[in-house]
Amino acid sequence: MIDFRYHLVSLISVFLALAVGVVLGAGPLQNSLGTALNDQVTSLRTDRNSLQAKLEQTSTAVNERDSYIAAAAQSFIPGTLTGRSVAVVVMPEAKGEDIDAVIAQIEAAGGTINGRYQATTAWADVSRETFRSTYSGQFTGYMDSVSSTDGNTILGQGLGVALTTEGDKASALMDLLTASETPLITIDATATGAANAIVVIGPRSTTAGSNKATASADSGQDPSAWSSALIGTATAATTVVVGAADAPGDVVATLRSADAAVTTIDSVGQVTAAVSTPLALAATAAGTTGAYGFDNGADAVMPPTAS
């Protein structure tokens, strides 16, 4: 049996341990631990302040760069699009400020906005691939010829014809594009006659550096369907696509990967993309298709300027 002496020794051991802990905690250990913790906090605070200062400096530098680019653009953009009208097609999730920035530069170049359209997710909805393939058959009768047998490409070509030509065929194509409970496009601002060119504004990359193509597929959207459609649009009209190319599934990245004959501008959301848009429209109208910007696949930082 465990007798009283065993309990007494156990209790004494516990109290001795507590006493030693109190003595050490109140003495040498207190100073060393406290000093170490204080030093670590001070170091972390210094690092944080340094990073904050660098971030503020970088932000200021970016703002100054953008202001310089916008000011410099006024020396070569005015007159670039004089007498030309541009239809604006907005892809899902494109930001309002990006759209406004592109429109402002087109107007600064002397161009006019002739119609604004919202493209819907029906263009790339994986579950509607069969519908698009079948539905495209109704478009072919209203076009002089088709550039492909691919349904998505035919629909995109139909969009290009509808926005840049006039007459019964163009009206019929527009009716098809806006028909059904899930239309391909909705009209934000009605056009007056036919536009001379089309600018498509895409969303920023929400997952830069990751495989957005997989993410898009998981969400029910097929990036290649957008690519095919925009290739079709470019066969029918002067077309410039402004978007992102940070991740594989971004609209500009997808077009460049397909080696498509479509003028693209990456880095949407930056002043450089907006400034490049009227220059790219003018160059494309003159027969020069290019890939402009800073990301993969770009063959020049900016489009050529008028001599």
PDB file of N, CA and C in Angstrom, residues 11-108:
ATOM      1  N   LEU A  11       4.362  15.424  -2.141  1.00  0.00           N
ATOM      2  CA  LEU A  11       3.950  16.820  -1.974  1.00  0.00           C
ATOM      3  C   LEU A  11       5.161  17.734  -1.829  1.00  0.00           C
ATOM      4  N   ILE A  12       6.149  17.277  -1.074  1.00  0.00           N
ATOM      5  CA  ILE A  12       7.357  18.084  -0.904  1.00  0.00           C
ATOM      6  C   ILE A  12       8.052  18.289  -2.253  1.00  0.00           C
ATOM      7  N   SER A  13       8.114  17.230  -3.077  1.00  0.00           N
ATOM      8  CA  SER A  13       8.745  17.322  -4.406  1.00  0.00           C
ATOM      9  C   SER A  13       8.037  18.352  -5.274  1.00  0.00           C
ATOM     10  N   VAL A  14       6.707  18.335  -5.246  1.00  0.00           N
ATOM     11  CA  VAL A  14       5.921  19.276  -6.057  1.00  0.00           C
ATOM     12  C   VAL A  14       6.201  20.709  -5.629  1.00  0.00           C
ATOM     13  N   PHE A  15       6.161  20.941  -4.318  1.00  0.00           N
ATOM     14  CA  PHE A  15       6.385  22.295  -3.824  1.00  0.00           C
ATOM     15  C   PHE A  15       7.804  22.777  -4.092  1.00  0.00           C
ATOM     16  N   LEU A  16       8.784  21.853  -4.023  1.00  0.00           N
ATOM     17  CA  LEU A  16      10.154  22.228  -4.328  1.00  0.00           C
ATOM     18  C   LEU A  16      10.285  22.659  -5.807  1.00  0.00           C
ATOM     19  N   ALA A  17       9.618  21.884  -6.676  1.00  0.00           N
ATOM     20  CA  ALA A  17       9.650  22.224  -8.106  1.00  0.00           C
ATOM     21  C   ALA A  17       9.031  23.584  -8.375  1.00  0.00           C
ATOM     22  N   LEU A  18       7.914  23.840  -7.710  1.00  0.00           N
ATOM     23  CA  LEU A  18       7.270  25.141  -7.862  1.00  0.00           C
ATOM     24  C   LEU A  18       8.159  26.262  -7.361  1.00  0.00           C
ATOM     25  N   ALA A  19       8.794  26.007  -6.235  1.00  0.00           N
ATOM     26  CA  ALA A  19       9.661  27.036  -5.655  1.00  0.00           C
ATOM     27  C   ALA A  19      10.827  27.352  -6.577  1.00  0.00           C
ATOM     28  N   VAL A  20      11.463  26.300  -7.123  1.00  0.00           N
ATOM     29  CA  VAL A  20      12.574  26.513  -8.049  1.00  0.00           C
ATOM     30  C   VAL A  20      12.122  27.296  -9.284  1.00  0.00           C
ATOM     31  N   GLY A  21      10.918  26.938  -9.802  1.00  0.00           N
ATOM     32  CA  GLY A  21      10.389  27.645 -10.971  1.00  0.00           C
ATOM     33  C   GLY A  21      10.145  29.110 -10.691  1.00  0.00           C
ATOM     34  N   VAL A  22       9.596  29.409  -9.514  1.00  0.00           N
ATOM     35  CA  VAL A  22       9.343  30.800  -9.155  1.00  0.00           C
ATOM     36  C   VAL A  22      10.635  31.579  -9.036  1.00  0.00           C
ATOM     37  N   VAL A  23      11.631  30.957  -8.384  1.00  0.00           N
ATOM     38  CA  VAL A  23      12.917  31.635  -8.202  1.00  0.00           C
ATOM     39  C   VAL A  23      13.585  31.932  -9.544  1.00  0.00           C
ATOM     40  N   LEU A  24      13.613  30.911 -10.410  1.00  0.00           N
ATOM     41  CA  LEU A  24      14.245  31.105 -11.715  1.00  0.00           C
ATOM     42  C   LEU A  24      13.479  32.104 -12.577  1.00  0.00           C
ATOM     43  N   GLY A  25      12.145  31.984 -12.522  1.00  0.00           N
ATOM     44  CA  GLY A  25      11.334  32.898 -13.330  1.00  0.00           C
ATOM     45  C   GLY A  25      11.466  34.334 -12.895  1.00  0.00           C
ATOM     46  N   ALA A  26      11.627  34.543 -11.606  1.00  0.00           N
ATOM     47  CA  ALA A  26      11.755  35.908 -11.091  1.00  0.00           C
ATOM     48  C   ALA A  26      13.175  36.423 -11.173  1.00  0.00           C
ATOM     49  N   GLY A  27      14.102  35.531 -11.516  1.00  0.00           N
ATOM     50  CA  GLY A  27      15.500  35.931 -11.510  1.00  0.00           C
ATOM     51  C   GLY A  27      16.121  35.941 -12.874  1.00  0.00           C
ATOM     52  N   PRO A  28      17.160  35.125 -13.113  1.00  0.00           N
ATOM     53  CA  PRO A  28      17.941  35.180 -14.370  1.00  0.00           C
ATOM     54  C   PRO A  28      17.132  34.869 -15.614  1.00  0.00           C
ATOM     55  N   LEU A  29      16.200  33.899 -15.510  1.00  0.00           N
ATOM     56  CA  LEU A  29      15.418  33.554 -16.711  1.00  0.00           C
ATOM     57  C   LEU A  29      14.509  34.685 -17.125  1.00  0.00           C
ATOM     58  N   GLN A  30      13.992  35.394 -16.121  1.00  0.00           N
ATOM     59  CA  GLN A  30      13.096  36.506 -16.452  1.00  0.00           C
ATOM     60  C   GLN A  30      13.810  37.534 -17.326  1.00  0.00           C
ATOM     61  N   ASN A  31      15.013  37.864 -16.954  1.00  0.00           N
ATOM     62  CA  ASN A  31      15.760  38.876 -17.698  1.00  0.00           C
ATOM     63  C   ASN A  31      16.112  38.414 -19.107  1.00  0.00           C
ATOM     64  N   SER A  32      16.600  37.153 -19.217  1.00  0.00           N
ATOM     65  CA  SER A  32      17.021  36.666 -20.538  1.00  0.00           C
ATOM     66  C   SER A  32      15.833  36.503 -21.483  1.00  0.00           C
ATOM     67  N   LEU A  33      14.746  35.937 -21.013  1.00  0.00           N
ATOM     68  CA  LEU A  33      13.563  35.762 -21.853  1.00  0.00           C
ATOM     69  C   LEU A  33      12.951  37.096 -22.235  1.00  0.00           C
ATOM     70  N   GLY A  34      12.854  37.971 -21.238  1.00  0.00           N
ATOM     71  CA  GLY A  34      12.271  39.283 -21.510  1.00  0.00           C
ATOM     72  C   GLY A  34      13.088  40.064 -22.519  1.00  0.00           C
ATOM     73  N   THR A  35      14.411  40.004 -22.368  1.00  0.00           N
ATOM     74  CA  THR A  35      15.282  40.714 -23.299  1.00  0.00           C
ATOM     75  C   THR A  35      15.166  40.153 -24.712  1.00  0.00           C
ATOM     76  N   ALA A  36      15.124  38.820 -24.833  1.00  0.00           N
ATOM     77  CA  ALA A  36      15.018  38.178 -26.143  1.00  0.00           C
ATOM     78  C   ALA A  36      13.718  38.564 -26.834  1.00  0.00           C
ATOM     79  N   LEU A  37      12.620  38.553 -26.082  1.00  0.00           N
ATOM     80  CA  LEU A  37      11.318  38.901 -26.659  1.00  0.00           C
ATOM     81  C   LEU A  37      11.276  40.367 -27.078  1.00  0.00           C
ATOM     82  N   ASN A  38      11.811  41.218 -26.243  1.00  0.00           N
ATOM     83  CA  ASN A  38      11.831  42.646 -26.585  1.00  0.00           C
ATOM     84  C   ASN A  38      12.656  42.903 -27.836  1.00  0.00           C
ATOM     85  N   ASP A  39      13.811  42.225 -27.933  1.00  0.00           N
ATOM     86  CA  ASP A  39      14.668  42.385 -29.112  1.00  0.00           C
ATOM     87  C   ASP A  39      13.956  41.920 -30.378  1.00  0.00           C
ATOM     88  N   GLN A  40      13.223  40.803 -30.250  1.00  0.00           N
ATOM     89  CA  GLN A  40      12.516  40.267 -31.418  1.00  0.00           C
ATOM     90  C   GLN A  40      11.406  41.207 -31.866  1.00  0.00           C
ATOM     91  N   VAL A  41      10.655  41.736 -30.919  1.00  0.00           N
ATOM     92  CA  VAL A  41       9.580  42.678 -31.251  1.00  0.00           C
ATOM     93  C   VAL A  41      10.146  43.925 -31.913  1.00  0.00           C
ATOM     94  N   THR A  42      11.257  44.439 -31.368  1.00  0.00           N
ATOM     95  CA  THR A  42      11.887  45.628 -31.939  1.00  0.00           C
ATOM     96  C   THR A  42      12.350  45.370 -33.378  1.00  0.00           C
ATOM     97  N   SER A  43      12.936  44.174 -33.609  1.00  0.00           N
ATOM     98  CA  SER A  43      13.398  43.823 -34.951  1.00  0.00           C
ATOM     99  C   SER A  43      12.237  43.729 -35.935  1.00  0.00           C
ATOM    100  N   LEU A  44      11.150  43.088 -35.500  1.00  0.00           N
ATOM    101  CA  LEU A  44       9.978  42.959 -36.375  1.00  0.00           C
ATOM    102  C   LEU A  44       9.366  44.323 -36.680  1.00  0.00           C
ATOM    103  N   ARG A  45       9.337  45.199 -35.688  1.00  0.00           N
ATOM    104  CA  ARG A  45       8.786  46.537 -35.897  1.00  0.00           C
ATOM    105  C   ARG A  45       9.649  47.321 -36.900  1.00  0.00           C
ATOM    106  N   THR A  46      10.956  47.158 -36.793  1.00  0.00           N
ATOM    107  CA  THR A  46      11.858  47.833 -37.731  1.00  0.00           C
ATOM    108  C   THR A  46      11.660  47.324 -39.152  1.00  0.00           C
ATOM    109  N   ASP A  47      11.546  46.004 -39.292  1.00  0.00           N
ATOM    110  CA  ASP A  47      11.316  45.413 -40.622  1.00  0.00           C
ATOM    111  C   ASP A  47      10.005  45.914 -41.216  1.00  0.00           C
ATOM    112  N   ARG A  48       8.966  45.961 -40.375  1.00  0.00           N
ATOM    113  CA  ARG A  48       7.663  46.419 -40.865  1.00  0.00           C
ATOM    114  C   ARG A  48       7.737  47.858 -41.341  1.00  0.00           C
ATOM    115  N   ASN A  49       8.371  48.714 -40.571  1.00  0.00           N
ATOM    116  CA  ASN A  49       8.486  50.119 -40.955  1.00  0.00           C
ATOM    117  C   ASN A  49       9.299  50.283 -42.234  1.00  0.00           C
ATOM    118  N   SER A  50      10.340  49.453 -42.387  1.00  0.00           N
ATOM    119  CA  SER A  50      11.157  49.519 -43.596  1.00  0.00           C
ATOM    120  C   SER A  50      10.353  49.102 -44.825  1.00  0.00           C
ATOM    121  N   LEU A  51       9.597  48.026 -44.686  1.00  0.00           N
ATOM    122  CA  LEU A  51       8.774  47.560 -45.804  1.00  0.00           C
ATOM    123  C   LEU A  51       7.697  48.577 -46.159  1.00  0.00           C
ATOM    124  N   GLN A  52       7.106  49.198 -45.141  1.00  0.00           N
ATOM    125  CA  GLN A  52       6.087  50.207 -45.383  1.00  0.00           C
ATOM    126  C   GLN A  52       6.662  51.391 -46.147  1.00  0.00           C
ATOM    127  N   ALA A  53       7.860  51.797 -45.761  1.00  0.00           N
ATOM    128  CA  ALA A  53       8.511  52.917 -46.443  1.00  0.00           C
ATOM    129  C   ALA A  53       8.811  52.575 -47.903  1.00  0.00           C
ATOM    130  N   LYS A  54       9.298  51.348 -48.138  1.00  0.00           N
ATOM    131  CA  LYS A  54       9.588  50.918 -49.511  1.00  0.00           C
ATOM    132  C   LYS A  54       8.317  50.846 -50.341  1.00  0.00           C
ATOM    133  N   LEU A  55       7.215  50.363 -49.725  1.00  0.00           N
ATOM    134  CA  LEU A  55       5.940  50.272 -50.433  1.00  0.00           C
ATOM    135  C   LEU A  55       5.443  51.658 -50.826  1.00  0.00           C
ATOM    136  N   GLU A  56       5.575  52.612 -49.931  1.00  0.00           N
ATOM    137  CA  GLU A  56       5.138  53.971 -50.226  1.00  0.00           C
ATOM    138  C   GLU A  56       5.989  54.582 -51.337  1.00  0.00           C
ATOM    139  N   GLN A  57       7.294  54.306 -51.308  1.00  0.00           N
ATOM    140  CA  GLN A  57       8.174  54.814 -52.357  1.00  0.00           C
ATOM    141  C   GLN A  57       7.820  54.215 -53.717  1.00  0.00           C
ATOM    142  N   THR A  58       7.541  52.888 -53.725  1.00  0.00           N
ATOM    143  CA  THR A  58       7.173  52.213 -54.969  1.00  0.00           C
ATOM    144  C   THR A  58       5.851  52.750 -55.506  1.00  0.00           C
ATOM    145  N   SER A  59       4.882  52.932 -54.614  1.00  0.00           N
ATOM    146  CA  SER A  59       3.580  53.448 -55.023  1.00  0.00           C
ATOM    147  C   SER A  59       3.705  54.845 -55.616  1.00  0.00           C
ATOM    148  N   THR A  60       4.538  55.674 -54.993  1.00  0.00           N
ATOM    149  CA  THR A  60       4.758  57.022 -55.504  1.00  0.00           C
ATOM    150  C   THR A  60       5.425  56.977 -56.875  1.00  0.00           C
ATOM    151  N   ALA A  61       6.401  56.090 -57.024  1.00  0.00           N
ATOM    152  CA  ALA A  61       7.104  55.967 -58.305  1.00  0.00           C
ATOM    153  C   ALA A  61       6.156  55.508 -59.413  1.00  0.00           C
ATOM    154  N   VAL A  62       5.285  54.550 -59.101  1.00  0.00           N
ATOM    155  CA  VAL A  62       4.319  54.055 -60.090  1.00  0.00           C
ATOM    156  C   VAL A  62       3.359  55.164 -60.501  1.00  0.00           C
ATOM    157  N   ASN A  63       2.870  55.926 -59.525  1.00  0.00           N
ATOM    158  CA  ASN A  63       1.951  57.025 -59.834  1.00  0.00           C
ATOM    159  C   ASN A  63       2.625  58.085 -60.691  1.00  0.00           C
ATOM    160  N   GLU A  64       3.874  58.376 -60.377  1.00  0.00           N
ATOM    161  CA  GLU A  64       4.612  59.365 -61.164  1.00  0.00           C
ATOM    162  C   GLU A  64       4.858  58.851 -62.584  1.00  0.00           C
ATOM    163  N   ARG A  65       5.170  57.559 -62.705  1.00  0.00           N
ATOM    164  CA  ARG A  65       5.385  56.968 -64.030  1.00  0.00           C
ATOM    165  C   ARG A  65       4.115  57.045 -64.862  1.00  0.00           C
ATOM    166  N   ASP A  66       2.982  56.682 -64.234  1.00  0.00           N
ATOM    167  CA  ASP A  66       1.714  56.707 -64.956  1.00  0.00           C
ATOM    168  C   ASP A  66       1.353  58.122 -65.392  1.00  0.00           C
ATOM    169  N   SER A  67       1.603  59.091 -64.528  1.00  0.00           N
ATOM    170  CA  SER A  67       1.313  60.484 -64.870  1.00  0.00           C
ATOM    171  C   SER A  67       2.174  60.929 -66.049  1.00  0.00           C
ATOM    172  N   TYR A  68       3.424  60.502 -66.051  1.00  0.00           N
ATOM    173  CA  TYR A  68       4.327  60.859 -67.142  1.00  0.00           C
ATOM    174  C   TYR A  68       3.851  60.247 -68.459  1.00  0.00           C
ATOM    175  N   ILE A  69       3.481  58.954 -68.407  1.00  0.00           N
ATOM    176  CA  ILE A  69       3.031  58.270 -69.622  1.00  0.00           C
ATOM    177  C   ILE A  69       1.776  58.930 -70.175  1.00  0.00           C
ATOM    178  N   ALA A  70       0.824  59.228 -69.293  1.00  0.00           N
ATOM    179  CA  ALA A  70      -0.423  59.854 -69.730  1.00  0.00           C
ATOM    180  C   ALA A  70      -0.161  61.225 -70.344  1.00  0.00           C
ATOM    181  N   ALA A  71       0.763  61.985 -69.749  1.00  0.00           N
ATOM    182  CA  ALA A  71       1.078  63.307 -70.287  1.00  0.00           C
ATOM    183  C   ALA A  71       1.814  63.190 -71.623  1.00  0.00           C
ATOM    184  N   ALA A  72       2.764  62.258 -71.693  1.00  0.00           N
ATOM    185  CA  ALA A  72       3.526  62.084 -72.932  1.00  0.00           C
ATOM    186  C   ALA A  72       2.634  61.615 -74.075  1.00  0.00           C
ATOM    187  N   ALA A  73       1.620  60.813 -73.728  1.00  0.00           N
ATOM    188  CA  ALA A  73       0.728  60.280 -74.768  1.00  0.00           C
ATOM    189  C   ALA A  73      -0.005  61.382 -75.515  1.00  0.00           C
ATOM    190  N   GLN A  74      -0.202  62.503 -74.849  1.00  0.00           N
ATOM    191  CA  GLN A  74      -0.940  63.591 -75.496  1.00  0.00           C
ATOM    192  C   GLN A  74      -0.157  64.225 -76.642  1.00  0.00           C
ATOM    193  N   SER A  75       1.098  63.853 -76.777  1.00  0.00           N
ATOM    194  CA  SER A  75       1.887  64.394 -77.889  1.00  0.00           C
ATOM    195  C   SER A  75       1.777  63.552 -79.146  1.00  0.00           C
ATOM    196  N   PHE A  76       1.338  62.291 -79.001  1.00  0.00           N
ATOM    197  CA  PHE A  76       1.257  61.449 -80.202  1.00  0.00           C
ATOM    198  C   PHE A  76      -0.091  60.753 -80.391  1.00  0.00           C
ATOM    199  N   ILE A  77      -0.995  60.822 -79.419  1.00  0.00           N
ATOM    200  CA  ILE A  77      -2.289  60.160 -79.583  1.00  0.00           C
ATOM    201  C   ILE A  77      -3.312  61.007 -80.338  1.00  0.00           C
ATOM    202  N   PRO A  78      -3.452  62.309 -80.046  1.00  0.00           N
ATOM    203  CA  PRO A  78      -4.486  63.099 -80.740  1.00  0.00           C
ATOM    204  C   PRO A  78      -4.395  62.969 -82.257  1.00  0.00           C
ATOM    205  N   GLY A  79      -5.538  62.731 -82.875  1.00  0.00           N
ATOM    206  CA  GLY A  79      -5.610  62.603 -84.321  1.00  0.00           C
ATOM    207  C   GLY A  79      -5.429  61.193 -84.835  1.00  0.00           C
ATOM    208  N   THR A  80      -5.023  60.268 -83.948  1.00  0.00           N
ATOM    209  CA  THR A  80      -4.773  58.892 -84.390  1.00  0.00           C
ATOM    210  C   THR A  80      -6.029  58.228 -84.928  1.00  0.00           C
ATOM    211  N   LEU A  81      -7.187  58.523 -84.329  1.00  0.00           N
ATOM    212  CA  LEU A  81      -8.440  57.876 -84.736  1.00  0.00           C
ATOM    213  C   LEU A  81      -9.476  58.885 -85.242  1.00  0.00           C
ATOM    214  N   THR A  82      -9.027  60.019 -85.710  1.00  0.00           N
ATOM    215  CA  THR A  82      -9.968  61.026 -86.203  1.00  0.00           C
ATOM    216  C   THR A  82     -10.850  60.457 -87.312  1.00  0.00           C
ATOM    217  N   GLY A  83     -12.150  60.643 -87.163  1.00  0.00           N
ATOM    218  CA  GLY A  83     -13.099  60.178 -88.166  1.00  0.00           C
ATOM    219  C   GLY A  83     -13.462  58.716 -88.069  1.00  0.00           C
ATOM    220  N   ARG A  84     -12.950  58.017 -87.053  1.00  0.00           N
ATOM    221  CA  ARG A  84     -13.243  56.592 -86.911  1.00  0.00           C
ATOM    222  C   ARG A  84     -14.123  56.336 -85.694  1.00  0.00           C
ATOM    223  N   SER A  85     -14.985  55.363 -85.837  1.00  0.00           N
ATOM    224  CA  SER A  85     -15.873  54.997 -84.733  1.00  0.00           C
ATOM    225  C   SER A  85     -15.528  53.593 -84.253  1.00  0.00           C
ATOM    226  N   VAL A  86     -15.636  53.407 -82.956  1.00  0.00           N
ATOM    227  CA  VAL A  86     -15.219  52.152 -82.333  1.00  0.00           C
ATOM    228  C   VAL A  86     -16.344  51.579 -81.485  1.00  0.00           C
ATOM    229  N   ALA A  87     -16.658  50.316 -81.724  1.00  0.00           N
ATOM    230  CA  ALA A  87     -17.624  49.607 -80.883  1.00  0.00           C
ATOM    231  C   ALA A  87     -16.871  48.976 -79.714  1.00  0.00           C
ATOM    232  N   VAL A  88     -17.425  49.089 -78.521  1.00  0.00           N
ATOM    233  CA  VAL A  88     -16.793  48.553 -77.318  1.00  0.00           C
ATOM    234  C   VAL A  88     -17.541  47.300 -76.870  1.00  0.00           C
ATOM    235  N   VAL A  89     -16.799  46.197 -76.762  1.00  0.00           N
ATOM    236  CA  VAL A  89     -17.369  44.942 -76.266  1.00  0.00           C
ATOM    237  C   VAL A  89     -16.683  44.617 -74.945  1.00  0.00           C
ATOM    238  N   VAL A  90     -17.478  44.467 -73.904  1.00  0.00           N
ATOM    239  CA  VAL A  90     -16.954  44.251 -72.558  1.00  0.00           C
ATOM    240  C   VAL A  90     -17.153  42.796 -72.152  1.00  0.00           C
ATOM    241  N   MET A  91     -16.077  42.137 -71.787  1.00  0.00           N
ATOM    242  CA  MET A  91     -16.171  40.752 -71.334  1.00  0.00           C
ATOM    243  C   MET A  91     -16.620  40.690 -69.880  1.00  0.00           C
ATOM    244  N   PRO A  92     -17.167  39.559 -69.432  1.00  0.00           N
ATOM    245  CA  PRO A  92     -17.570  39.415 -68.037  1.00  0.00           C
ATOM    246  C   PRO A  92     -16.415  39.698 -67.079  1.00  0.00           C
ATOM    247  N   GLU A  93     -16.720  40.374 -65.986  1.00  0.00           N
ATOM    248  CA  GLU A  93     -15.773  40.672 -64.904  1.00  0.00           C
ATOM    249  C   GLU A  93     -14.758  41.756 -65.241  1.00  0.00           C
ATOM    250  N   ALA A  94     -14.900  42.403 -66.398  1.00  0.00           N
ATOM    251  CA  ALA A  94     -14.026  43.550 -66.691  1.00  0.00           C
ATOM    252  C   ALA A  94     -14.385  44.682 -65.740  1.00  0.00           C
ATOM    253  N   LYS A  95     -13.386  45.424 -65.286  1.00  0.00           N
ATOM    254  CA  LYS A  95     -13.602  46.481 -64.307  1.00  0.00           C
ATOM    255  C   LYS A  95     -14.021  47.783 -64.984  1.00  0.00           C
ATOM    256  N   GLY A  96     -14.940  48.477 -64.326  1.00  0.00           N
ATOM    257  CA  GLY A  96     -15.453  49.724 -64.873  1.00  0.00           C
ATOM    258  C   GLY A  96     -14.385  50.761 -65.116  1.00  0.00           C
ATOM    259  N   GLU A  97     -13.415  50.865 -64.182  1.00  0.00           N
ATOM    260  CA  GLU A  97     -12.375  51.873 -64.356  1.00  0.00           C
ATOM    261  C   GLU A  97     -11.463  51.553 -65.539  1.00  0.00           C
ATOM    262  N   ASP A  98     -11.298  50.272 -65.842  1.00  0.00           N
ATOM    263  CA  ASP A  98     -10.480  49.893 -66.996  1.00  0.00           C
ATOM    264  C   ASP A  98     -11.194  50.248 -68.299  1.00  0.00           C
ATOM    265  N   ILE A  99     -12.495  50.027 -68.306  1.00  0.00           N
ATOM    266  CA  ILE A  99     -13.301  50.376 -69.483  1.00  0.00           C
ATOM    267  C   ILE A  99     -13.255  51.881 -69.718  1.00  0.00           C
ATOM    268  N   ASP A 100     -13.453  52.650 -68.640  1.00  0.00           N
ATOM    269  CA  ASP A 100     -13.444  54.116 -68.751  1.00  0.00           C
ATOM    270  C   ASP A 100     -12.090  54.619 -69.245  1.00  0.00           C
ATOM    271  N   ALA A 101     -11.004  54.004 -68.771  1.00  0.00           N
ATOM    272  CA  ALA A 101      -9.663  54.446 -69.169  1.00  0.00           C
ATOM    273  C   ALA A 101      -9.428  54.222 -70.658  1.00  0.00           C
ATOM    274  N   VAL A 102      -9.862  53.072 -71.171  1.00  0.00           N
ATOM    275  CA  VAL A 102      -9.694  52.779 -72.597  1.00  0.00           C
ATOM    276  C   VAL A 102     -10.542  53.728 -73.442  1.00  0.00           C
ATOM    277  N   ILE A 103     -11.784  53.930 -73.032  1.00  0.00           N
ATOM    278  CA  ILE A 103     -12.671  54.835 -73.780  1.00  0.00           C
ATOM    279  C   ILE A 103     -12.106  56.249 -73.805  1.00  0.00           C
ATOM    280  N   ALA A 104     -11.563  56.702 -72.673  1.00  0.00           N
ATOM    281  CA  ALA A 104     -11.005  58.053 -72.596  1.00  0.00           C
ATOM    282  C   ALA A 104      -9.864  58.235 -73.592  1.00  0.00           C
ATOM    283  N   GLN A 105      -9.021  57.223 -73.746  1.00  0.00           N
ATOM    284  CA  GLN A 105      -7.897  57.333 -74.679  1.00  0.00           C
ATOM    285  C   GLN A 105      -8.359  57.259 -76.134  1.00  0.00           C
ATOM    286  N   ILE A 106      -9.387  56.475 -76.401  1.00  0.00           N
ATOM    287  CA  ILE A 106      -9.939  56.434 -77.768  1.00  0.00           C
ATOM    288  C   ILE A 106     -10.495  57.803 -78.147  1.00  0.00           C
ATOM    289  N   GLU A 107     -11.202  58.403 -77.223  1.00  0.00           N
ATOM    290  CA  GLU A 107     -11.772  59.725 -77.493  1.00  0.00           C
ATOM    291  C   GLU A 107     -10.682  60.788 -77.580  1.00  0.00           C
ATOM    292  N   ALA A 108      -9.616  60.654 -76.768  1.00  0.00           N
ATOM    293  CA  ALA A 108      -8.493  61.592 -76.853  1.00  0.00           C
ATOM    294  C   ALA A 108      -7.803  61.497 -78.204  1.00  0.00           C
TER     295      ALA A 108
END
